[in-house]
CSV table of C-alpha atoms in Angstrom, one decimal:
chain,number,residue,atom,x,y,z
A,1,UNK,CA,3.0,-3.1,8.4
A,2,UNK,CA,2.3,-1.1,5.4
A,3,UNK,CA,3.3,-3.8,3.0
A,4,UNK,CA,1.4,-6.4,4.9
A,5,UNK,CA,-1.6,-4.0,4.6
A,6,UNK,CA,-1.2,-3.5,1.1
A,7,UNK,CA,-0.9,-7.3,0.3
A,8,UNK,CA,-3.8,-8.3,2.3
A,9,UNK,CA,-6.0,-5.6,1.0
A,10,UNK,CA,-4.9,-6.7,-2.5
A,11,UNK,CA,-6.0,-10.2,-1.8
A,12,UNK,CA,-9.2,-9.2,-0.5
A,13,UNK,CA,-10.1,-6.9,-3.4
A,14,UNK,CA,-8.8,-9.5,-5.9
A,15,UNK,CA,-11.0,-12.4,-4.1
A,16,UNK,CA,-14.1,-10.1,-4.2
A,17,UNK,CA,-14.0,-8.6,-7.6
A,18,UNK,CA,-16.5,-9.7,-10.2
A,19,UNK,CA,-15.7,-8.4,-13.7
A,20,UNK,CA,-18.6,-6.9,-15.8
A,21,UNK,CA,-18.9,-9.3,-18.6
A,22,UNK,CA,-21.6,-7.2,-20.5
A,23,UNK,CA,-18.9,-4.7,-21.6
A,24,UNK,CA,-16.8,-7.4,-23.4
A,25,UNK,CA,-16.5,-7.0,-27.1
A,26,UNK,CA,-15.6,-9.6,-29.8
A,27,UNK,CA,-12.3,-7.6,-30.2
A,28,UNK,CA,-10.4,-8.7,-26.8
A,29,UNK,CA,-7.2,-7.0,-26.7
A,30,UNK,CA,-4.4,-9.1,-25.0
A,31,UNK,CA,-2.6,-5.9,-24.3
A,32,UNK,CA,-2.1,-5.1,-20.3
A,33,UNK,CA,-2.0,-1.6,-19.6
A,34,UNK,CA,-0.7,-0.7,-16.0
A,35,UNK,CA,-0.8,2.7,-14.7
A,36,UNK,CA,2.0,4.9,-13.5
A,37,UNK,CA,3.3,4.0,-10.2
A,38,UNK,CA,4.7,6.6,-7.5
A,39,UNK,CA,7.0,5.9,-4.6
A,40,UNK,CA,5.5,9.2,-2.9
A,41,UNK,CA,2.9,7.3,-0.6
A,42,UNK,CA,5.2,4.8,0.4
A,43,UNK,CA,8.1,7.2,1.4
A,44,UNK,CA,5.6,9.4,3.0
A,45,UNK,CA,4.4,6.4,5.4
A,46,UNK,CA,7.8,5.2,5.8
A,47,UNK,CA,9.1,8.8,6.9
A,48,UNK,CA,6.2,8.9,9.3
A,49,UNK,CA,6.7,5.5,10.9
A,50,UNK,CA,10.4,6.4,11.5
A,51,UNK,CA,9.4,9.7,13.0
A,52,UNK,CA,6.9,7.9,15.2
A,53,UNK,CA,9.4,5.3,16.3
A,54,UNK,CA,12.2,7.8,17.2
A,55,UNK,CA,9.6,9.9,19.2
A,56,UNK,CA,8.3,6.9,21.0
A,57,UNK,CA,12.0,5.9,22.0
A,58,UNK,CA,12.8,9.6,23.1
A,59,UNK,CA,9.6,9.6,25.2
A,60,UNK,CA,10.4,6.2,26.7
A,61,UNK,CA,13.9,7.3,27.5
A,62,UNK,CA,13.0,10.7,28.9
A,63,UNK,CA,10.0,9.1,30.8
A,64,UNK,CA,12.6,6.5,32.5
A,65,UNK,CA,14.7,9.2,34.2
């Protein structure tokens, strides 16, 4: 679900983005600079999802007895 949310929000933000054309100079650089990436948010979300799944399975099994 995290990956689907990220993809859909990226598509939505890209579709609604309007560039500021007034800040463009005659000296246009063709270099693309990407920021640093971090896997910490993804790992944190993954761990929380696994924990929630395991807890729901434990509650479901204990509630069945």
